[in-house]
mmCIF file of C-alpha atoms in Angstrom:
data_model
loop_
_atom_site.group_PDB
_atom_site.id
_atom_site.type_symbol
_atom_site.label_atom_id
_atom_site.label_comp_id
_atom_site.label_asym_id
_atom_site.label_seq_id
_atom_site.Cartn_x
_atom_site.Cartn_y
_atom_site.Cartn_z
ATOM 1 C CA MET A 665 17.860 -4.305 1.525
ATOM 2 C CA ILE A 666 15.750 -2.027 3.709
ATOM 3 C CA GLY A 667 12.912 -2.333 1.193
ATOM 4 C CA ILE A 668 12.924 -6.120 1.610
ATOM 5 C CA VAL A 669 12.744 -5.792 5.387
ATOM 6 C CA ILE A 670 9.896 -3.274 5.149
ATOM 7 C CA TRP A 671 8.035 -5.498 2.677
ATOM 8 C CA ARG A 672 8.391 -8.547 4.933
ATOM 9 C CA VAL A 673 7.136 -6.681 8.001
ATOM 10 C CA TRP A 674 4.309 -5.209 5.906
ATOM 11 C CA SER A 675 3.247 -8.645 4.636
ATOM 12 C CA LEU A 676 3.328 -10.149 8.150
ATOM 13 C CA VAL A 677 1.272 -7.290 9.632
ATOM 14 C CA GLU A 678 -1.210 -7.297 6.757
ATOM 15 C CA GLY A 679 -1.611 -11.081 7.011
ATOM 16 C CA ALA A 680 -2.328 -10.849 10.734
ATOM 17 C CA ILE A 681 -4.856 -8.072 10.146
ATOM 18 C CA ALA A 682 -6.525 -10.080 7.358
ATOM 19 C CA ARG A 683 -6.865 -13.142 9.604
ATOM 20 C CA GLY A 684 -8.316 -11.015 12.393
ATOM 21 C CA LEU A 685 -10.774 -9.264 10.081
ATOM 22 C CA ALA A 686 -11.966 -12.562 8.602
ATOM 23 C CA THR A 687 -13.802 -13.232 11.871
ATOM 24 C CA THR A 688 -15.637 -9.890 11.822
ATOM 25 C CA GLY A 689 -18.732 -8.905 9.914
ATOM 26 C CA LEU A 690 -16.889 -6.424 7.714
ATOM 27 C CA GLY A 691 -17.614 -6.865 4.022
ATOM 28 C CA ASN A 692 -15.188 -7.680 1.266
ATOM 29 C CA ALA A 693 -17.681 -7.381 -1.590
ATOM 30 C CA GLY A 694 -15.824 -4.932 -3.803
ATOM 31 C CA ALA A 695 -12.735 -7.101 -4.208
ATOM 32 C CA THR A 696 -14.530 -9.875 -6.099
ATOM 33 C CA GLY A 697 -15.016 -7.754 -9.232
ATOM 34 C CA THR A 698 -11.317 -7.223 -9.863
ATOM 35 C CA ALA A 699 -10.208 -8.797 -13.143
ATOM 36 C CA PHE A 700 -6.633 -9.817 -13.826
ATOM 37 C CA PRO A 701 -5.567 -9.394 -17.463
ATOM 38 C CA HIS A 702 -4.911 -12.356 -19.751
ATOM 39 C CA GLY A 703 -2.057 -12.552 -22.248
ATOM 40 C CA ALA A 704 1.554 -11.403 -22.179
ATOM 41 C CA LEU A 705 1.054 -7.783 -23.316
ATOM 42 C CA PRO A 706 -1.896 -6.966 -21.004
ATOM 43 C CA ILE A 707 -0.083 -8.613 -18.074
ATOM 44 C CA GLY A 708 3.054 -6.585 -18.867
ATOM 45 C CA ARG A 709 0.998 -3.389 -18.931
ATOM 46 C CA TRP A 710 -0.676 -4.357 -15.649
ATOM 47 C CA ILE A 711 2.694 -4.994 -14.001
ATOM 48 C CA ALA A 712 3.983 -1.604 -15.220
ATOM 49 C CA LEU A 713 0.826 0.125 -13.967
ATOM 50 C CA ALA A 714 1.038 -1.609 -10.567
ATOM 51 C CA ALA A 715 4.687 -0.569 -10.197
ATOM 52 C CA ILE A 716 3.999 3.036 -11.224
ATOM 53 C CA THR A 717 1.000 3.193 -8.894
ATOM 54 C CA GLY A 718 3.064 2.048 -5.896
ATOM 55 C CA TRP A 719 5.743 4.592 -6.759
ATOM 56 C CA SER A 720 3.312 7.500 -7.194
ATOM 57 C CA GLU A 721 1.268 6.640 -4.091
ATOM 58 C CA GLU A 722 4.414 6.792 -1.962
ATOM 59 C CA ILE A 723 5.321 10.215 -3.350
ATOM 60 C CA THR A 724 1.774 11.461 -2.782
ATOM 61 C CA PHE A 725 0.834 9.925 0.554
ATOM 62 C CA ARG A 726 4.090 9.260 2.426
ATOM 63 C CA GLY A 727 5.828 12.208 0.795
ATOM 64 C CA ASP A 728 3.549 15.186 0.287
ATOM 65 C CA TRP A 729 0.465 14.397 2.358
ATOM 66 C CA LEU A 730 2.405 13.077 5.341
ATOM 67 C CA ARG A 731 4.425 16.301 5.428
ATOM 68 C CA GLN A 732 1.313 18.446 4.978
ATOM 69 C CA PHE A 733 -0.696 16.677 7.686
ATOM 70 C CA SER A 734 2.305 16.733 10.028
ATOM 71 C CA ALA A 735 2.752 20.479 9.451
ATOM 72 C CA TRP A 736 -0.964 21.260 9.871
ATOM 73 C CA THR A 737 -1.188 19.372 13.151
ATOM 74 C CA ALA A 738 2.417 20.094 14.269
ATOM 75 C CA ARG A 739 2.670 16.361 15.086
ATOM 76 C CA PRO A 740 4.270 13.740 12.833
ATOM 77 C CA THR A 741 2.198 11.048 14.558
ATOM 78 C CA MET A 742 -1.011 12.748 13.417
ATOM 79 C CA GLY A 743 0.457 13.067 9.935
ATOM 80 C CA VAL A 744 0.995 9.301 9.848
ATOM 81 C CA VAL A 745 -2.542 8.613 11.114
ATOM 82 C CA LEU A 746 -4.277 11.061 8.766
ATOM 83 C CA GLN A 747 -2.445 9.971 5.621
ATOM 84 C CA ALA A 748 -3.221 6.347 6.513
ATOM 85 C CA ILE A 749 -6.923 7.090 6.937
ATOM 86 C CA VAL A 750 -7.115 8.969 3.633
ATOM 87 C CA PHE A 751 -5.137 6.247 1.862
ATOM 88 C CA GLY A 752 -7.419 3.537 3.261
ATOM 89 C CA ILE A 753 -10.579 5.422 2.291
ATOM 90 C CA GLY A 754 -9.172 5.833 -1.214
ATOM 91 C CA HIS A 755 -9.358 2.054 -1.540
ATOM 92 C CA ALA A 756 -13.006 1.789 -0.407
ATOM 93 C CA TYR A 757 -13.995 0.297 -3.767
ATOM 94 C CA LEU A 758 -12.325 -2.937 -2.570
ATOM 95 C CA GLY A 759 -14.617 -3.361 0.455
ATOM 96 C CA MET A 760 -14.247 -2.642 4.167
ATOM 97 C CA ARG A 761 -11.791 -5.408 5.087
ATOM 98 C CA PRO A 762 -9.228 -4.273 2.510
ATOM 99 C CA VAL A 763 -9.704 -0.656 3.605
ATOM 100 C CA VAL A 764 -8.706 -1.542 7.169
ATOM 101 C CA ARG A 765 -5.734 -3.667 6.014
ATOM 102 C CA ILE A 766 -4.567 -0.990 3.598
ATOM 103 C CA ALA A 767 -4.899 1.778 6.200
ATOM 104 C CA VAL A 768 -2.793 -0.254 8.653
ATOM 105 C CA ALA A 769 -0.185 -0.869 5.928
ATOM 106 C CA ALA A 770 -0.214 2.870 5.118
ATOM 107 C CA ALA A 771 0.387 3.678 8.783
ATOM 108 C CA LEU A 772 3.318 1.231 8.828
ATOM 109 C CA LEU A 773 4.776 2.840 5.696
ATOM 110 C CA GLY A 774 4.167 6.288 7.199
ATOM 111 C CA ILE A 775 6.110 5.329 10.319
ATOM 112 C CA CYS A 776 8.945 4.088 8.109
ATOM 113 C CA ALA A 777 8.888 7.329 6.101
ATOM 114 C CA VAL A 778 9.186 9.397 9.275
ATOM 115 C CA ARG A 779 11.953 7.191 10.687
ATOM 116 C CA ILE A 780 14.176 6.674 7.628
ATOM 117 C CA ARG A 781 13.420 9.976 5.838
ATOM 118 C CA ASN A 782 13.821 8.361 2.450
ATOM 119 C CA LEU A 783 10.959 7.387 0.147
ATOM 120 C CA ARG A 784 12.988 5.251 -2.260
ATOM 121 C CA PRO A 785 12.837 2.020 -0.223
ATOM 122 C CA LEU A 786 9.122 2.597 0.349
ATOM 123 C CA MET A 787 8.533 3.184 -3.362
ATOM 124 C CA VAL A 788 10.283 -0.074 -4.251
ATOM 125 C CA THR A 789 8.470 -1.927 -1.462
ATOM 126 C CA HIS A 790 5.044 -0.605 -2.456
ATOM 127 C CA ALA A 791 5.585 -1.272 -6.160
ATOM 128 C CA TRP A 792 6.823 -4.800 -5.414
ATOM 129 C CA ALA A 793 3.906 -5.486 -3.059
ATOM 130 C CA ASP A 794 1.358 -4.330 -5.656
ATOM 131 C CA VAL A 795 2.906 -6.426 -8.420
ATOM 132 C CA LEU A 796 3.490 -9.493 -6.249
ATOM 133 C CA GLY A 797 0.084 -9.177 -4.608
ATOM 134 C CA GLY A 798 -1.661 -9.249 -7.965
ATOM 135 C CA VAL A 799 0.359 -12.220 -9.119
ATOM 136 C CA MET A 800 -0.279 -14.107 -5.866
ATOM 137 C CA VAL A 801 -4.007 -13.347 -5.852
ATOM 138 C CA ARG A 802 -4.724 -13.953 -9.525
ATOM 139 C CA GLY A 803 -1.710 -15.911 -10.750
ATOM 140 C CA LEU A 804 -0.222 -15.543 -14.186
ATOM 141 C CA PRO A 805 -2.939 -16.913 -16.494
ATOM 142 C CA TYR A 806 -0.990 -17.862 -19.634
#
């Protein structure tokens, strides 16, 4: 249940950020080259990869790196900010607008990780958002 709430807040915040960034001069060039797979087996593999990626990114960024950055700076707030910046930069291949949106989403997830002290809902949320986001953006081309 908490994962659904986090996902809904995440999608609302990311949508607001996307609308705000659409009026800026930030580029979105990298996102146009993304190809969604065609056929049942490739789509199944893509869904599995998207789910595993969401799961592993939560362990890495909101688990390990958030703790490390918080310990290095002795401030959980800085841990949240730094992991969000690194996470956003890691998605630079998508263009600048997605980097900003993703960094804001990473900060939101980082705040949740600090508050609830449990990565499982975040892992489910992130995996679901990656899978659903791909389906919503590209559809299921059967």
